[in-house]
Amino acid sequence: MAQPTVFITGATSGFGLATARHFARQGYALIITGRREERLRTLTDELSEYTSVYHAQMDVRDAQQIQQVITDLPPAFRQIEVLVNNAGLALGASPADQAKLSDWHTMIDTNVTGLVNVTHALLPILKQQTKASIINLASIAANWAYPGSHVYGASKAFVAQFSRNLRSDFAGTGVRVTSLEPGLSESEFSLVRFEGDQGKYNAIYEQANPLQPEDIAEIIGWIAEQPAHININSLEVMPTSQAWDNFKVIKQDKFDIV
């Protein structure tokens, strides 16, 4: 009998990389995907010590490429039991009127369209399993507005609602769906958001004791390992240093904004 397999998007850094390492040590077969071939090869070499690993260079925005990757999977990797929709990004943190339209489009194409592409392509396989998990990486930005979040937060709200809608479609089946919603987390994700500005990156995390990719990977593993009759619908997680602190009254001449 083939090993249960986990399919991870965006596996070359951050949450995806930590998640691949976690599942490898738990004995799952791995399908790791991402846009950076060299990193995929390096990770494959590392994790092959623990388990069977198949890697595929893939851009989640390309539906045809995704379908080809799935078509080309060797038989030993076709029992996909866990899908981790991790690939995503944030670009910019300036007010909406200062944001680049191209950044907005890239976030929508990756965080929304990319997630839809991968999920739709893998549903026929996941539905065949006795127990399957779709774990979608949303964000606290899906639930709480904050300055500079604009399209990023809206895209993650889509992820959260899409997860709930999938959950409704598959109630009573073996397919579980979870929206995982992390708060302040330290990873390459934030360096991308600030266009490689190390100073801005350091300022956010200094003395904040943020979540680490390994923390999120442990939670993803815990969700997937729940008994078949349990579905974790959504899970919001923050470091203890963070709370809901953006709901401030801004004093203006004629009125208050609450």
mmCIF file of N, CA, C and O in Angstrom, residues 85 115 119 134-144 153-172 175-181 231-236:
data_model
loop_
_atom_site.group_PDB
_atom_site.id
_atom_site.type_symbol
_atom_site.label_atom_id
_atom_site.label_comp_id
_atom_site.label_asym_id
_atom_site.label_seq_id
_atom_site.Cartn_x
_atom_site.Cartn_y
_atom_site.Cartn_z
ATOM 1 N N ASN A 85 -2.184 24.313 1.023
ATOM 2 C CA ASN A 85 -2.169 25.468 0.125
ATOM 3 C C ASN A 85 -1.437 26.610 0.826
ATOM 4 O O ASN A 85 -2.045 27.468 1.466
ATOM 5 N N LEU A 115 -4.565 29.518 -5.408
ATOM 6 C CA LEU A 115 -5.168 28.568 -4.473
ATOM 7 C C LEU A 115 -6.334 27.820 -5.118
ATOM 8 O O LEU A 115 -6.482 26.604 -4.957
ATOM 9 N N THR A 119 -6.425 23.698 -5.756
ATOM 10 C CA THR A 119 -7.502 22.969 -5.086
ATOM 11 C C THR A 119 -8.382 22.244 -6.106
ATOM 12 O O THR A 119 -8.691 21.050 -5.944
ATOM 13 N N ILE A 134 -7.592 19.443 3.496
ATOM 14 C CA ILE A 134 -7.166 20.620 2.761
ATOM 15 C C ILE A 134 -6.899 21.700 3.801
ATOM 16 O O ILE A 134 -7.813 22.106 4.525
ATOM 17 N N ILE A 135 -5.663 22.123 3.904
ATOM 18 C CA ILE A 135 -5.283 23.128 4.894
ATOM 19 C C ILE A 135 -4.843 24.370 4.140
ATOM 20 O O ILE A 135 -3.809 24.366 3.454
ATOM 21 N N ASN A 136 -5.648 25.412 4.240
ATOM 22 C CA ASN A 136 -5.410 26.647 3.503
ATOM 23 C C ASN A 136 -4.798 27.696 4.422
ATOM 24 O O ASN A 136 -5.340 27.979 5.490
ATOM 25 N N LEU A 137 -3.699 28.288 3.984
ATOM 26 C CA LEU A 137 -3.036 29.320 4.779
ATOM 27 C C LEU A 137 -3.686 30.669 4.507
ATOM 28 O O LEU A 137 -3.469 31.278 3.459
ATOM 29 N N ALA A 138 -4.509 31.092 5.457
ATOM 30 C CA ALA A 138 -5.098 32.429 5.397
ATOM 31 C C ALA A 138 -4.231 33.339 6.266
ATOM 32 O O ALA A 138 -3.004 33.276 6.210
ATOM 33 N N SER A 139 -4.839 34.165 7.086
ATOM 34 C CA SER A 139 -4.084 35.116 7.912
ATOM 35 C C SER A 139 -5.048 35.787 8.867
ATOM 36 O O SER A 139 -6.263 35.823 8.610
ATOM 37 N N ILE A 140 -4.523 36.363 9.935
ATOM 38 C CA ILE A 140 -5.392 37.196 10.768
ATOM 39 C C ILE A 140 -5.928 38.379 9.957
ATOM 40 O O ILE A 140 -6.964 38.946 10.289
ATOM 41 N N ALA A 141 -5.232 38.714 8.867
ATOM 42 C CA ALA A 141 -5.708 39.794 7.988
ATOM 43 C C ALA A 141 -7.030 39.437 7.322
ATOM 44 O O ALA A 141 -7.728 40.322 6.810
ATOM 45 N N ALA A 142 -7.387 38.165 7.318
ATOM 46 C CA ALA A 142 -8.686 37.749 6.793
ATOM 47 C C ALA A 142 -9.823 38.194 7.701
ATOM 48 O O ALA A 142 -10.965 38.364 7.259
ATOM 49 N N ASN A 143 -9.510 38.402 8.977
ATOM 50 C CA ASN A 143 -10.536 38.678 9.986
ATOM 51 C C ASN A 143 -10.504 40.102 10.508
ATOM 52 O O ASN A 143 -11.527 40.617 10.975
ATOM 53 N N TRP A 144 -9.326 40.736 10.465
ATOM 54 C CA TRP A 144 -9.147 42.027 11.106
ATOM 55 C C TRP A 144 -8.485 42.999 10.135
ATOM 56 O O TRP A 144 -7.403 42.736 9.626
ATOM 57 N N GLY A 153 -5.236 41.671 2.723
ATOM 58 C CA GLY A 153 -6.269 41.213 3.645
ATOM 59 C C GLY A 153 -7.492 40.694 2.922
ATOM 60 O O GLY A 153 -8.089 39.686 3.317
ATOM 61 N N ALA A 154 -7.875 41.373 1.841
ATOM 62 C CA ALA A 154 -9.039 40.932 1.080
ATOM 63 C C ALA A 154 -8.798 39.570 0.445
ATOM 64 O O ALA A 154 -9.690 38.710 0.416
ATOM 65 N N SER A 155 -7.582 39.343 -0.038
ATOM 66 C CA SER A 155 -7.279 38.049 -0.646
ATOM 67 C C SER A 155 -7.313 36.931 0.386
ATOM 68 O O SER A 155 -7.758 35.810 0.103
ATOM 69 N N LYS A 156 -6.867 37.220 1.607
ATOM 70 C CA LYS A 156 -6.897 36.204 2.649
ATOM 71 C C LYS A 156 -8.314 35.993 3.194
ATOM 72 O O LYS A 156 -8.647 34.896 3.665
ATOM 73 N N ALA A 157 -9.137 37.019 3.119
ATOM 74 C CA ALA A 157 -10.557 36.831 3.456
ATOM 75 C C ALA A 157 -11.205 35.876 2.467
ATOM 76 O O ALA A 157 -12.060 35.057 2.838
ATOM 77 N N PHE A 158 -10.800 35.959 1.211
ATOM 78 C CA PHE A 158 -11.275 34.981 0.231
ATOM 79 C C PHE A 158 -10.869 33.570 0.638
ATOM 80 O O PHE A 158 -11.680 32.637 0.576
ATOM 81 N N VAL A 159 -9.610 33.406 1.047
ATOM 82 C CA VAL A 159 -9.129 32.083 1.452
ATOM 83 C C VAL A 159 -9.983 31.525 2.588
ATOM 84 O O VAL A 159 -10.394 30.350 2.563
ATOM 85 N N ALA A 160 -10.277 32.353 3.575
ATOM 86 C CA ALA A 160 -11.068 31.903 4.727
ATOM 87 C C ALA A 160 -12.485 31.529 4.311
ATOM 88 O O ALA A 160 -13.010 30.483 4.723
ATOM 89 N N GLN A 161 -13.116 32.358 3.497
ATOM 90 C CA GLN A 161 -14.492 32.075 3.089
ATOM 91 C C GLN A 161 -14.555 30.893 2.126
ATOM 92 O O GLN A 161 -15.472 30.070 2.200
ATOM 93 N N PHE A 162 -13.595 30.797 1.221
ATOM 94 C CA PHE A 162 -13.519 29.653 0.318
ATOM 95 C C PHE A 162 -13.397 28.358 1.118
ATOM 96 O O PHE A 162 -14.028 27.343 0.791
ATOM 97 N N SER A 163 -12.605 28.399 2.187
ATOM 98 C CA SER A 163 -12.451 27.217 3.041
ATOM 99 C C SER A 163 -13.781 26.820 3.667
ATOM 100 O O SER A 163 -14.142 25.632 3.705
ATOM 101 N N ARG A 164 -14.525 27.797 4.161
ATOM 102 C CA ARG A 164 -15.833 27.495 4.765
ATOM 103 C C ARG A 164 -16.801 26.929 3.727
ATOM 104 O O ARG A 164 -17.574 25.998 4.010
ATOM 105 N N ASN A 165 -16.763 27.483 2.533
ATOM 106 C CA ASN A 165 -17.662 26.999 1.484
ATOM 107 C C ASN A 165 -17.305 25.584 1.043
ATOM 108 O O ASN A 165 -18.206 24.753 0.806
ATOM 109 N N LEU A 166 -16.010 25.297 0.927
ATOM 110 C CA LEU A 166 -15.594 23.923 0.622
ATOM 111 C C LEU A 166 -16.044 22.972 1.719
ATOM 112 O O LEU A 166 -16.506 21.853 1.448
ATOM 113 N N ARG A 167 -15.888 23.414 2.949
ATOM 114 C CA ARG A 167 -16.299 22.600 4.095
ATOM 115 C C ARG A 167 -17.779 22.242 3.983
ATOM 116 O O ARG A 167 -18.185 21.105 4.257
ATOM 117 N N SER A 168 -18.589 23.187 3.555
ATOM 118 C CA SER A 168 -20.023 22.936 3.387
ATOM 119 C C SER A 168 -20.273 21.912 2.282
ATOM 120 O O SER A 168 -21.113 21.024 2.420
ATOM 121 N N ASP A 169 -19.530 22.030 1.187
ATOM 122 C CA ASP A 169 -19.707 21.097 0.072
ATOM 123 C C ASP A 169 -19.355 19.671 0.464
ATOM 124 O O ASP A 169 -19.963 18.718 -0.030
ATOM 125 N N PHE A 170 -18.352 19.515 1.343
ATOM 126 C CA PHE A 170 -17.845 18.178 1.642
ATOM 127 C C PHE A 170 -18.250 17.663 3.015
ATOM 128 O O PHE A 170 -17.696 16.669 3.491
ATOM 129 N N ALA A 171 -19.219 18.308 3.639
ATOM 130 C CA ALA A 171 -19.723 17.801 4.919
ATOM 131 C C ALA A 171 -20.218 16.372 4.735
ATOM 132 O O ALA A 171 -20.913 16.055 3.776
ATOM 133 N N GLY A 172 -19.832 15.498 5.648
ATOM 134 C CA GLY A 172 -20.265 14.114 5.574
ATOM 135 C C GLY A 172 -19.369 13.232 4.726
ATOM 136 O O GLY A 172 -19.598 12.027 4.625
ATOM 137 N N VAL A 175 -13.390 14.420 3.261
ATOM 138 C CA VAL A 175 -12.550 15.592 2.988
ATOM 139 C C VAL A 175 -12.784 16.647 4.061
ATOM 140 O O VAL A 175 -13.896 17.164 4.209
ATOM 141 N N ARG A 176 -11.743 16.965 4.816
ATOM 142 C CA ARG A 176 -11.808 18.025 5.826
ATOM 143 C C ARG A 176 -11.163 19.283 5.260
ATOM 144 O O ARG A 176 -10.235 19.187 4.446
ATOM 145 N N VAL A 177 -11.613 20.441 5.698
ATOM 146 C CA VAL A 177 -11.067 21.716 5.210
ATOM 147 C C VAL A 177 -10.836 22.648 6.398
ATOM 148 O O VAL A 177 -11.722 22.817 7.238
ATOM 149 N N THR A 178 -9.661 23.265 6.415
ATOM 150 C CA THR A 178 -9.301 24.168 7.502
ATOM 151 C C THR A 178 -8.736 25.463 6.944
ATOM 152 O O THR A 178 -7.924 25.445 6.009
ATOM 153 N N SER A 179 -9.145 26.570 7.529
ATOM 154 C CA SER A 179 -8.511 27.859 7.287
ATOM 155 C C SER A 179 -7.606 28.152 8.474
ATOM 156 O O SER A 179 -8.079 28.349 9.591
ATOM 157 N N LEU A 180 -6.298 28.166 8.234
ATOM 158 C CA LEU A 180 -5.324 28.461 9.286
ATOM 159 C C LEU A 180 -4.905 29.916 9.152
ATOM 160 O O LEU A 180 -4.460 30.344 8.079
ATOM 161 N N GLU A 181 -5.021 30.673 10.244
ATOM 162 C CA GLU A 181 -4.923 32.135 10.180
ATOM 163 C C GLU A 181 -3.857 32.659 11.143
ATOM 164 O O GLU A 181 -4.152 33.091 12.254
ATOM 165 N N ASN A 231 -13.105 17.902 12.270
ATOM 166 C CA ASN A 231 -12.675 18.930 11.323
ATOM 167 C C ASN A 231 -12.364 20.210 12.096
ATOM 168 O O ASN A 231 -13.206 20.713 12.839
ATOM 169 N N ILE A 232 -11.166 20.727 11.916
ATOM 170 C CA ILE A 232 -10.814 22.037 12.471
ATOM 171 C C ILE A 232 -11.242 23.069 11.425
ATOM 172 O O ILE A 232 -10.588 23.226 10.396
ATOM 173 N N ASN A 233 -12.331 23.758 11.664
ATOM 174 C CA ASN A 233 -12.878 24.667 10.650
ATOM 175 C C ASN A 233 -11.951 25.843 10.380
ATOM 176 O O ASN A 233 -11.637 26.148 9.224
ATOM 177 N N SER A 234 -11.565 26.517 11.435
ATOM 178 C CA SER A 234 -10.631 27.630 11.307
ATOM 179 C C SER A 234 -9.841 27.734 12.601
ATOM 180 O O SER A 234 -10.319 27.356 13.670
ATOM 181 N N LEU A 235 -8.640 28.255 12.472
ATOM 182 C CA LEU A 235 -7.777 28.376 13.639
ATOM 183 C C LEU A 235 -6.946 29.644 13.492
ATOM 184 O O LEU A 235 -6.117 29.761 12.586
ATOM 185 N N GLU A 236 -7.210 30.611 14.374
ATOM 186 C CA GLU A 236 -6.440 31.851 14.395
ATOM 187 C C GLU A 236 -5.393 31.751 15.486
ATOM 188 O O GLU A 236 -5.701 31.380 16.619
#
